[in-house]
Coordinates of C-alpha atoms in Angstrom, one line a residue:
Chain A
M895 CA 155.2 0.5 24.0
K896 CA 154.2 0.6 20.4
E897 CA 155.7 4.0 19.8
A898 CA 158.3 3.8 17.0
I899 CA 161.6 5.2 18.2
V900 CA 163.5 4.3 15.0
S901 CA 161.9 3.9 11.7
L902 CA 163.3 2.9 8.3
K903 CA 161.4 3.6 5.1
G904 CA 162.5 2.1 1.8
V905 CA 166.2 2.3 2.7
S906 CA 168.7 1.2 0.1
F907 CA 172.5 1.3 0.2
Q908 CA 175.4 0.0 -1.9
Y909 CA 179.1 0.4 -1.2
D910 CA 180.0 0.4 -4.9
P911 CA 177.7 1.2 -7.8
E912 CA 179.0 -1.9 -9.6
E913 CA 178.1 -4.3 -6.8
R914 CA 174.8 -5.5 -5.6
Y915 CA 172.9 -3.5 -3.0
A916 CA 174.0 -4.3 0.6
L917 CA 170.6 -3.2 1.7
N918 CA 167.6 -3.2 -0.7
N919 CA 164.4 -1.3 0.1
V920 CA 164.4 -2.1 3.8
S921 CA 161.5 -0.8 5.9
F922 CA 160.7 -1.5 9.5
D923 CA 160.1 0.2 12.9
I924 CA 161.8 -0.3 16.2
Y925 CA 159.6 0.4 19.2
E926 CA 160.5 2.3 22.3
G927 CA 161.7 0.0 25.1
E928 CA 161.9 -3.2 23.1
W929 CA 164.9 -5.5 22.6
L930 CA 165.1 -6.2 18.9
A931 CA 167.6 -8.7 17.5
I932 CA 168.6 -8.3 13.9
V933 CA 170.1 -11.6 12.7
G934 CA 171.6 -12.8 9.5
H935 CA 174.7 -14.6 8.2
N936 CA 177.9 -12.8 7.4
G937 CA 177.1 -10.6 4.4
S938 CA 173.4 -10.5 4.9
G939 CA 173.4 -6.7 5.4
K940 CA 173.1 -6.6 9.1
S941 CA 176.3 -4.7 9.8
T942 CA 175.5 -2.2 7.1
M943 CA 172.3 -1.6 8.9
A944 CA 174.3 -0.8 12.1
K945 CA 176.4 1.7 10.2
L946 CA 173.4 3.4 8.7
L947 CA 171.6 3.6 12.1
N948 CA 174.6 5.4 13.6
G949 CA 175.2 7.6 10.6
L950 CA 178.6 6.1 9.7
Q951 CA 177.0 5.7 6.2
F952 CA 174.0 7.4 4.7
P953 CA 171.4 5.6 2.6
Q954 CA 171.2 6.4 -1.1
E955 CA 167.5 5.9 -1.1
G956 CA 164.9 6.0 1.6
E957 CA 164.7 7.6 5.0
I958 CA 165.7 6.8 8.6
T959 CA 164.1 8.6 11.5
V960 CA 165.5 8.4 15.1
C961 CA 163.6 9.8 18.0
G962 CA 161.5 11.9 15.6
L963 CA 164.5 13.4 13.8
P964 CA 165.2 12.5 10.2
L965 CA 168.8 11.1 10.1
T966 CA 171.0 13.4 7.9
E967 CA 174.5 14.8 8.0
A968 CA 173.0 17.9 9.8
S969 CA 171.2 16.0 12.5
I970 CA 173.8 13.2 13.1
W971 CA 175.5 14.8 16.0
D972 CA 172.2 15.2 17.9
I973 CA 171.2 11.7 17.0
R974 CA 174.5 10.1 18.2
K975 CA 173.7 11.5 21.6
K976 CA 170.6 9.4 21.7
L977 CA 172.0 6.3 20.3
G978 CA 175.1 4.5 21.7
M979 CA 176.9 1.8 20.0
V980 CA 179.0 -1.1 21.3
F981 CA 181.2 -2.7 18.6
Q982 CA 182.5 -6.2 18.1
N983 CA 186.2 -6.0 19.1
P984 CA 186.8 -5.2 22.7
D985 CA 190.3 -4.1 21.9
N986 CA 189.4 -1.6 19.2
Q987 CA 187.2 0.6 21.3
F988 CA 189.5 1.8 24.0
V989 CA 190.8 5.3 23.9
G990 CA 191.6 6.0 27.6
T991 CA 194.6 4.7 29.5
T992 CA 192.5 3.8 32.5
V993 CA 188.9 2.5 32.8
Q994 CA 187.6 5.8 34.2
D995 CA 189.4 7.9 31.6
D996 CA 187.9 5.8 28.9
V997 CA 184.4 6.3 30.2
A998 CA 185.1 10.0 30.6
F999 CA 186.2 10.4 27.0
G1000 CA 182.8 10.7 25.5
L1001 CA 181.6 13.1 28.2
E1002 CA 184.6 15.4 27.6
N1003 CA 183.8 15.4 24.0
N1004 CA 180.3 16.5 24.8
G1005 CA 181.5 19.3 27.1
I1006 CA 179.9 17.9 30.3
P1007 CA 181.1 19.9 33.4
R1008 CA 183.7 18.1 35.5
D1009 CA 181.5 17.5 38.6
E1010 CA 178.8 16.0 36.6
M1011 CA 181.3 14.0 34.6
V1012 CA 182.8 12.4 37.7
E1013 CA 179.4 11.5 38.9
R1014 CA 178.4 10.0 35.6
V1015 CA 181.6 8.0 35.3
H1016 CA 181.1 6.4 38.7
D1017 CA 177.4 5.9 38.2
S1018 CA 177.7 4.2 34.8
L1019 CA 180.6 2.0 35.9
S1020 CA 178.8 0.8 38.9
K1021 CA 175.8 0.0 36.7
V1022 CA 177.9 -2.5 34.7
K1023 CA 179.6 -3.6 38.0
M1024 CA 183.0 -2.3 37.0
D1025 CA 183.4 0.4 39.6
Q1026 CA 186.1 -1.7 41.3
F1027 CA 188.3 -1.2 38.3
L1028 CA 188.4 2.7 37.9
L1029 CA 192.2 2.9 37.7
Q1030 CA 192.9 -0.3 35.9
E1031 CA 194.5 -0.3 32.5
P1032 CA 192.1 -1.7 29.9
H1033 CA 194.5 -4.4 28.7
H1034 CA 194.4 -6.1 32.1
L1035 CA 190.7 -6.8 31.7
S1036 CA 189.0 -9.8 30.3
G1037 CA 187.0 -9.5 27.0
G1038 CA 183.7 -9.4 28.9
Q1039 CA 185.0 -6.8 31.3
K1040 CA 186.2 -4.6 28.4
Q1041 CA 182.8 -4.8 26.7
R1042 CA 181.1 -3.8 30.0
V1043 CA 183.4 -0.8 30.2
A1044 CA 182.5 0.0 26.6
I1045 CA 178.8 -0.2 27.6
A1046 CA 179.5 2.1 30.5
G1047 CA 181.1 4.6 28.1
V1048 CA 177.9 4.5 26.1
L1049 CA 175.7 4.7 29.1
A1050 CA 177.4 7.7 30.5
L1051 CA 176.0 9.7 27.6
R1052 CA 172.5 8.7 28.7
P1053 CA 171.3 7.4 25.3
A1054 CA 167.8 6.2 24.6
I1055 CA 169.0 3.4 22.4
I1056 CA 171.9 1.0 22.6
I1057 CA 173.1 -0.9 19.5
L1058 CA 175.2 -4.0 20.1
D1059 CA 177.0 -4.7 16.8
E1060 CA 178.1 -8.3 17.3
A1061 CA 179.3 -7.1 20.7
T1062 CA 179.5 -10.6 22.2
S1063 CA 180.9 -12.5 19.2
M1064 CA 184.5 -12.3 20.3
L1065 CA 183.8 -13.3 23.9
D1066 CA 184.1 -16.6 25.7
P1067 CA 180.8 -18.1 26.9
R1068 CA 181.1 -16.5 30.3
G1069 CA 182.0 -13.1 29.0
R1070 CA 179.0 -13.3 26.7
E1071 CA 176.7 -14.1 29.5
E1072 CA 178.1 -11.2 31.6
V1073 CA 177.5 -8.7 28.9
L1074 CA 174.0 -9.9 28.0
E1075 CA 172.9 -10.0 31.6
T1076 CA 174.3 -6.4 32.1
V1077 CA 172.3 -5.2 29.1
R1078 CA 169.2 -7.0 30.2
V1079 CA 169.3 -5.3 33.7
L1080 CA 170.0 -1.9 32.2
K1081 CA 167.1 -2.2 29.7
E1082 CA 164.7 -2.8 32.6
E1083 CA 166.1 -0.1 34.8
K1084 CA 166.5 2.6 32.3
S1085 CA 163.8 1.5 29.8
L1086 CA 166.4 1.6 27.1
T1087 CA 165.7 0.4 23.6
V1088 CA 168.2 -2.4 22.7
I1089 CA 169.1 -3.3 19.1
S1090 CA 171.3 -6.3 19.0
I1091 CA 172.9 -7.2 15.7
T1092 CA 174.1 -10.8 16.0
H1093 CA 174.4 -14.2 14.6
D1094 CA 174.2 -15.8 18.0
L1095 CA 170.8 -17.5 18.1
D1096 CA 170.9 -17.8 21.9
E1097 CA 171.4 -14.1 22.1
A1098 CA 168.5 -13.5 19.7
A1099 CA 166.3 -15.9 21.7
K1100 CA 166.4 -13.4 24.6
A1101 CA 165.0 -10.5 22.5
D1102 CA 161.4 -9.4 22.3
R1103 CA 161.4 -9.5 18.6
I1104 CA 163.7 -10.7 15.8
I1105 CA 164.3 -9.5 12.3
V1106 CA 166.0 -12.0 9.9
M1107 CA 168.0 -10.3 7.2
N1108 CA 169.0 -12.1 4.0
G1109 CA 170.6 -10.8 0.8
G1110 CA 170.1 -7.2 2.0
E1111 CA 166.4 -7.6 2.6
V1112 CA 164.2 -8.2 5.5
F1113 CA 163.4 -11.9 5.2
R1114 CA 161.1 -12.4 8.1
E1115 CA 160.1 -10.6 11.3
G1116 CA 158.5 -12.1 14.4
T1117 CA 158.8 -13.1 18.0
P1118 CA 161.6 -15.6 18.9
E1119 CA 159.1 -18.4 18.9
E1120 CA 157.8 -17.5 15.5
I1121 CA 161.3 -17.1 14.0
F1122 CA 162.6 -20.4 15.5
S1123 CA 159.7 -22.3 14.1
M1124 CA 161.2 -21.6 10.7
D1125 CA 163.5 -24.4 11.6
E1126 CA 165.4 -25.8 8.6
Q1127 CA 164.9 -22.6 6.7
L1128 CA 167.1 -20.8 9.2
I1129 CA 169.9 -23.3 8.6
Q1130 CA 169.5 -22.7 4.9
L1131 CA 170.0 -19.0 5.6
G1132 CA 173.3 -19.8 7.2
L1133 CA 171.9 -19.5 10.8
D1134 CA 171.2 -22.1 13.4
I1135 CA 168.4 -23.1 15.7
P1136 CA 168.7 -23.0 19.5
F1137 CA 169.6 -26.2 21.3
S1138 CA 166.2 -26.7 23.0
V1139 CA 164.5 -26.5 19.6
K1140 CA 166.8 -29.2 18.2
M1141 CA 166.2 -31.3 21.2
S1142 CA 162.4 -30.9 20.9
K1143 CA 162.6 -32.0 17.3
A1144 CA 164.7 -35.1 18.1
F1145 CA 162.1 -36.1 20.7
R1146 CA 159.3 -35.7 18.3
Q1147 CA 161.1 -37.8 15.7
K1148 CA 161.4 -40.5 18.4
G1149 CA 157.6 -40.5 18.8
I1150 CA 157.3 -38.4 21.9
N1151 CA 154.3 -36.2 21.7
L1152 CA 155.4 -32.6 22.5
S1153 CA 152.9 -29.8 22.2
K1154 CA 155.4 -27.5 20.6
Y1155 CA 159.1 -26.8 19.9
Y1156 CA 160.5 -25.3 23.1
L1157 CA 162.7 -22.2 23.3
S1158 CA 163.7 -22.9 26.9
E1159 CA 165.3 -26.0 28.2
E1160 CA 163.4 -25.7 31.5
E1161 CA 160.0 -25.8 29.7
L1162 CA 161.0 -28.8 27.7
V1163 CA 162.2 -30.7 30.7
T1164 CA 159.0 -29.9 32.5
E1165 CA 156.9 -31.2 29.6
L1166 CA 158.9 -34.4 29.4
W1167 CA 158.5 -34.9 33.1
T1168 CA 154.8 -34.3 33.1
S1169 CA 154.2 -36.5 30.0
R1170 CA 155.9 -39.4 31.8
F1171 CA 153.6 -39.3 34.7
S1172 CA 150.4 -38.3 33.0
K1173 CA 150.3 -41.4 30.9
Chain B
M1138 CA 204.9 -36.8 14.3
D1139 CA 204.6 -37.2 18.0
I1140 CA 204.6 -34.3 20.3
S1141 CA 205.2 -34.5 24.0
L1142 CA 205.5 -32.0 26.8
Q1143 CA 207.2 -33.2 29.9
Q1144 CA 206.9 -31.2 33.1
V1145 CA 207.0 -28.0 31.2
E1146 CA 207.2 -24.7 33.0
Y1147 CA 207.2 -21.2 31.5
R1148 CA 207.8 -17.8 33.1
Y1149 CA 207.2 -14.6 31.2
Q1150 CA 209.8 -12.0 31.6
A1151 CA 212.0 -14.2 33.7
N1152 CA 214.5 -12.5 36.0
T1153 CA 212.8 -9.2 36.0
P1154 CA 210.4 -7.6 38.5
F1155 CA 207.6 -8.5 36.1
E1156 CA 208.3 -12.2 36.1
R1157 CA 205.1 -14.2 36.0
L1158 CA 204.6 -18.0 36.1
A1159 CA 202.3 -18.9 33.2
I1160 CA 202.4 -22.7 33.2
E1161 CA 204.0 -25.3 35.5
D1162 CA 204.4 -29.0 35.5
V1163 CA 202.5 -29.4 32.3
S1164 CA 202.8 -32.9 30.8
I1165 CA 200.8 -33.7 27.6
D1166 CA 201.3 -36.5 25.1
I1167 CA 200.1 -35.9 21.6
P1168 CA 200.8 -39.1 19.5
A1169 CA 200.7 -38.6 15.7
G1170 CA 197.2 -38.6 14.3
T1171 CA 195.5 -37.4 17.5
F1172 CA 192.8 -34.8 17.5
M1173 CA 193.2 -33.0 20.8
A1174 CA 191.1 -30.2 22.3
I1175 CA 192.6 -27.9 24.9
I1176 CA 190.0 -26.1 27.0
G1177 CA 190.3 -23.5 29.7
H1178 CA 189.4 -19.9 30.7
T1179 CA 191.2 -16.8 29.4
G1180 CA 194.4 -16.8 31.5
S1181 CA 194.5 -20.5 32.2
G1182 CA 197.7 -20.9 30.2
K1183 CA 196.4 -22.6 27.1
S1184 CA 197.9 -20.0 24.7
T1185 CA 201.2 -20.4 26.4
V1186 CA 201.0 -24.2 25.9
L1187 CA 200.1 -23.6 22.3
Q1188 CA 203.2 -21.6 21.7
H1189 CA 205.4 -24.4 22.9
L1190 CA 204.1 -26.7 20.3
N1191 CA 206.2 -25.1 17.6
A1192 CA 208.9 -23.7 19.8
L1193 CA 207.7 -20.1 19.6
L1194 CA 208.3 -20.2 23.3
L1195 CA 211.0 -22.3 24.8
P1196 CA 210.4 -23.9 28.2
S1197 CA 211.9 -22.4 31.4
K1198 CA 211.9 -25.9 32.8
G1199 CA 211.1 -29.4 31.4
I1200 CA 211.3 -30.9 27.9
V1201 CA 209.3 -30.4 24.7
K1202 CA 209.7 -33.2 22.2
I1203 CA 208.5 -32.4 18.7
G1204 CA 209.2 -35.4 16.4
N1205 CA 212.9 -36.1 16.8
H1206 CA 213.6 -32.7 18.2
E1207 CA 214.1 -32.3 21.8
I1208 CA 213.8 -28.8 23.2
K1209 CA 215.1 -28.3 26.7
A1210 CA 215.4 -25.4 29.0
E1211 CA 218.9 -23.8 29.2
Q1212 CA 220.2 -25.4 26.1
K1213 CA 221.0 -23.9 22.7
N1214 CA 218.2 -24.9 20.5
K1215 CA 219.1 -25.2 16.9
N1216 CA 217.2 -26.0 13.8
L1217 CA 213.9 -24.7 15.1
K1218 CA 213.0 -23.7 11.6
Q1219 CA 212.5 -27.3 10.7
V1220 CA 210.1 -27.7 13.6
R1221 CA 208.2 -24.7 12.7
Q1222 CA 207.7 -25.9 9.2
K1223 CA 206.2 -29.1 10.5
V1224 CA 203.9 -27.5 13.0
G1225 CA 201.5 -25.0 11.5
I1226 CA 199.7 -22.6 13.8
V1227 CA 196.4 -20.9 12.8
F1228 CA 196.2 -18.0 15.3
Q1229 CA 193.0 -16.3 16.4
F1230 CA 191.7 -14.0 13.6
P1231 CA 194.4 -15.2 11.2
E1232 CA 193.0 -12.8 8.6
H1233 CA 194.6 -9.9 10.4
Q1234 CA 198.0 -11.3 9.2
L1235 CA 197.2 -11.1 5.5
F1236 CA 199.4 -8.5 3.9
E1237 CA 200.3 -9.4 0.2
E1238 CA 198.9 -7.8 -2.9
T1239 CA 197.2 -10.9 -4.1
V1240 CA 195.7 -14.0 -2.5
E1241 CA 198.2 -16.2 -4.4
K1242 CA 201.3 -14.3 -3.2
D1243 CA 199.9 -14.3 0.3
I1244 CA 199.5 -18.1 0.4
M1245 CA 202.9 -18.6 -1.3
F1246 CA 204.7 -16.4 1.3
G1247 CA 205.0 -19.1 4.0
P1248 CA 206.4 -21.9 1.9
M1249 CA 208.9 -19.6 0.1
N1250 CA 210.0 -18.3 3.4
F1251 CA 211.1 -21.9 4.2
G1252 CA 213.0 -22.2 1.0
V1253 CA 210.4 -23.7 -1.3
S1254 CA 210.8 -22.7 -5.0
A1255 CA 208.3 -20.2 -6.5
D1256 CA 206.9 -22.8 -8.8
E1257 CA 206.4 -25.3 -6.1
A1258 CA 204.9 -22.7 -3.8
R1259 CA 202.5 -21.7 -6.5
E1260 CA 201.4 -25.3 -7.0
R1261 CA 200.9 -25.6 -3.2
A1262 CA 198.9 -22.4 -3.1
H1263 CA 196.5 -23.8 -5.7
R1264 CA 196.1 -27.0 -3.8
A1265 CA 195.7 -25.3 -0.4
L1266 CA 193.0 -23.0 -1.9
K1267 CA 191.0 -26.0 -3.0
Q1268 CA 191.4 -27.6 0.4
V1269 CA 189.8 -24.6 2.1
G1270 CA 187.0 -24.6 -0.4
L1271 CA 187.7 -21.4 -2.4
A1272 CA 187.6 -21.1 -6.2
E1273 CA 190.8 -20.3 -8.2
D1274 CA 189.4 -17.1 -9.6
I1275 CA 190.2 -15.3 -6.3
L1276 CA 193.9 -16.0 -6.6
E1277 CA 194.5 -12.7 -8.4
K1278 CA 192.3 -10.6 -6.1
S1279 CA 193.6 -8.6 -3.3
P1280 CA 192.9 -10.4 0.0
F1281 CA 191.5 -7.2 1.4
D1282 CA 188.6 -7.2 -1.2
L1283 CA 187.3 -10.5 0.2
S1284 CA 184.6 -11.1 2.7
G1285 CA 185.6 -11.9 6.3
G1286 CA 184.9 -15.6 5.9
Q1287 CA 187.0 -15.8 2.7
M1288 CA 189.9 -13.9 4.2
R1289 CA 190.0 -16.4 7.1
R1290 CA 190.1 -19.3 4.6
V1291 CA 192.9 -17.6 2.7
A1292 CA 194.9 -17.2 5.9
I1293 CA 194.3 -20.9 6.7
A1294 CA 195.4 -21.9 3.2
G1295 CA 198.7 -20.0 3.9
V1296 CA 199.3 -22.4 6.8
L1297 CA 198.3 -25.5 4.9
A1298 CA 200.6 -24.6 2.0
M1299 CA 203.5 -25.2 4.4
E1300 CA 202.3 -28.8 4.4
P1301 CA 202.6 -29.3 8.1
D1302 CA 202.2 -32.7 9.9
V1303 CA 200.7 -31.0 12.9
I1304 CA 198.2 -28.2 12.8
V1305 CA 197.4 -26.1 15.8
L1306 CA 194.1 -24.1 15.8
D1307 CA 193.6 -21.2 18.2
E1308 CA 189.8 -20.5 18.3
P1309 CA 189.6 -20.9 14.5
T1310 CA 185.8 -20.1 14.3
A1311 CA 185.7 -17.0 16.5
G1312 CA 183.5 -14.3 15.0
L1313 CA 182.0 -16.5 12.2
D1314 CA 178.3 -17.1 11.7
P1315 CA 176.9 -20.6 12.4
R1316 CA 177.3 -21.8 8.9
G1317 CA 180.8 -20.5 8.6
R1318 CA 181.7 -22.1 11.9
N1319 CA 180.4 -25.5 10.8
E1320 CA 182.1 -25.3 7.5
I1321 CA 185.5 -24.4 8.9
M1322 CA 185.4 -27.2 11.6
E1323 CA 184.2 -29.8 9.1
M1324 CA 187.0 -28.7 6.8
F1325 CA 189.7 -29.2 9.5
Y1326 CA 188.2 -32.5 10.4
T1327 CA 188.3 -33.7 6.8
L1328 CA 191.9 -32.6 6.5
H1329 CA 192.7 -34.2 9.8
R1330 CA 191.5 -37.6 8.6
E1331 CA 192.5 -37.4 4.9
R1332 CA 196.1 -36.2 5.6
Q1333 CA 196.5 -38.0 8.8
L1334 CA 197.5 -34.8 10.6
S1335 CA 197.7 -34.3 14.3
T1336 CA 195.3 -31.5 15.2
I1337 CA 195.3 -29.5 18.3
L1338 CA 192.3 -27.3 18.8
V1339 CA 192.2 -24.6 21.5
T1340 CA 188.5 -23.7 22.0
H1341 CA 185.8 -22.4 24.3
S1342 CA 183.3 -24.5 22.5
M1343 CA 182.5 -27.7 24.5
E1344 CA 180.3 -28.8 21.6
D1345 CA 183.3 -28.8 19.2
A1346 CA 185.5 -30.5 21.8
A1347 CA 182.9 -33.2 22.4
R1348 CA 182.3 -33.7 18.7
Y1349 CA 185.7 -33.7 17.2
A1350 CA 188.4 -34.5 19.8
D1351 CA 189.8 -37.9 20.7
Q1352 CA 191.5 -36.4 23.7
I1353 CA 190.7 -33.3 25.8
V1354 CA 193.0 -31.4 28.1
I1355 CA 191.6 -28.9 30.6
M1356 CA 194.0 -26.2 31.7
R1357 CA 193.4 -24.3 34.9
Q1358 CA 195.6 -21.7 36.5
G1359 CA 198.6 -22.8 34.5
K1360 CA 198.3 -26.5 35.2
V1361 CA 196.7 -29.5 33.6
A1362 CA 193.5 -29.9 35.6
K1363 CA 192.2 -32.9 33.8
K1364 CA 192.8 -35.0 30.7
G1365 CA 191.0 -37.8 29.0
T1366 CA 188.5 -38.8 26.2
P1367 CA 185.4 -36.7 25.8
E1368 CA 183.4 -39.4 27.5
E1369 CA 185.7 -39.4 30.5
I1370 CA 185.9 -35.7 30.7
F1371 CA 182.2 -35.0 30.5
S1372 CA 181.2 -38.0 32.6
D1373 CA 181.9 -35.9 35.6
P1374 CA 180.2 -32.7 34.6
I1375 CA 179.8 -31.4 38.2
D1376 CA 183.5 -31.2 38.4
L1377 CA 183.7 -29.0 35.3
V1378 CA 181.0 -26.8 36.6
E1379 CA 182.9 -26.3 39.8
M1380 CA 185.9 -25.3 37.7
G1381 CA 183.7 -22.6 36.2
L1382 CA 183.7 -24.3 32.8
D1383 CA 180.7 -25.1 30.7
V1384 CA 179.6 -28.5 29.7
P1385 CA 178.1 -29.3 26.3
E1386 CA 174.5 -28.2 25.9
V1387 CA 173.4 -31.7 25.6
V1388 CA 175.1 -32.7 28.9
R1389 CA 173.6 -29.7 30.6
F1390 CA 170.2 -30.7 29.4
Q1391 CA 170.6 -34.3 30.6
L1392 CA 171.6 -33.0 34.1
K1393 CA 168.5 -30.8 34.3
L1394 CA 166.3 -33.6 33.2
E1395 CA 167.8 -36.0 35.8
E1396 CA 167.5 -33.5 38.5
K1397 CA 163.8 -32.8 37.7
T1398 CA 162.7 -36.4 37.2
G1399 CA 165.0 -38.1 39.7
I1400 CA 165.8 -40.6 36.9
K1401 CA 169.5 -41.4 36.5
L1402 CA 170.4 -42.4 32.9
E1403 CA 173.0 -45.1 32.3
K1404 CA 175.7 -42.7 31.3
I1405 CA 176.4 -39.2 30.0
Y1406 CA 175.4 -38.8 26.3
L1407 CA 177.3 -36.4 24.0
S1408 CA 174.9 -36.0 21.1
I1409 CA 171.3 -35.0 20.8
E1410 CA 170.6 -38.2 18.9
E1411 CA 171.9 -40.5 21.6
L1412 CA 170.4 -38.6 24.5
S1413 CA 166.9 -38.4 22.9
S1414 CA 167.0 -42.1 22.2
A1415 CA 168.0 -42.9 25.7
V1416 CA 165.3 -40.7 27.2
T1417 CA 162.7 -42.0 24.9
E1418 CA 163.5 -45.5 25.9
V1419 CA 163.2 -44.7 29.6
L1420 CA 159.9 -42.8 29.1
S1421 CA 158.4 -45.7 27.2
R1422 CA 159.5 -48.1 29.9
G1423 CA 157.7 -45.8 32.3
V1424 CA 154.5 -46.2 30.4
R1425 CA 154.6 -50.0 30.5
S1426 CA 155.2 -50.3 34.2

């Protein structure tokens, strides 16, 4: 699993030569099959990262490699086939007048033969559990459903990597849950690599690994447990800590002896329950 | 300014084949100075209710009272402009509505549209900018050169510059990072107290509803499903879960703990501080016995 599928080496980018660097000498690897969350407050450089990974912008310095190919203007079309992106606003990413047309759009652009196209549209919509909605008009769908259709559109192109660029930030809690569950299942089934760019700490807690961005630089990298033990430092960075960590802290302050800060509510409940009877 | 909805019904595209009943028999009282949260799923009718609060929609049945104004179905409703001046709505993603060349002009637009002089509007713009926590040096900038968080604050300043008595917030923190969310909610809460506004918050966040609201209304399928104080609403969390709504994280945690340990705490706690104290007390009692 430790095979790098995306790698950034000394990447710097600025939108305007007068302004500070949006990304400053950033290097890290993303491994095949992992779920990596890139977190940071608004303005930390995480969205710029998304644009560079998909070749919407190119770094002024440094190099990005995707699936062994250096990312350049010449290779971008091949790379975009391997890397699908789901954007923030569900209403801004529809082109088709029906759900199935929308999913077919990317396939048509890539010149996929019709028979195969029909198969792929059905297949990817059933993967996101939206195959009951083939002929629906997108504006009749909920936010979570729209994002699932967007994921199907990406999936139909059979990418190796999916990037979620704040893809759940405009959804209600239920829609967010739907989308994340869909991605989680797909990741397992298709051994996709998932990069989620987010400031939702509960979303990040589900990842295998987290990179914290601040001021255009990689501030810290680690497992969710390592990152969330940063505690107050995360709040200073404009982020938050998950609820169960806050709860663990409150218990410790009250003198309850917990072995660690818990990332899952279930584990914390279990420890409280055991501690009561073990004494 | 008191607002009251009495048995309000609204139908979209009435008398056409596309007619759709959006809300019915909705009665809500919002006495002056209340902080009210309206909760419900997408499609529950909460946005329709919201648009009645400043007469953007007029009821198909029932009465909407806004201060001294009474808005009834099937009646000519005059002077709605006055109402709209007193009730400011901050829509979702209000930064999408910015359009002027400079921040100052954008904030001044609302009050001038209601007949305030340019000098007065400029003064108000400066005041409103301070209230939303922005520095004066951005007044001459184009709103489109600002960061997302700053743009949202400018848009909110535009509503505050109308000096409303009632402020209606439709998911005001959507899309912001945790710090931005916190700052914006604290800002509205401070304004609410200092200027003695009525605040109506439409939200998905049970945390914000529990933390800020005096009163909560839950909308479901176009009707009021439940109303009460946060304590009342969340004291029956099972009911909420059955309606497909979330409960605040801290309530969810208490339920899990009660289920696992078989201990029933005295009441439902709405903050981490209160819950951890209550649980700690029960645990230490357990040790003694």
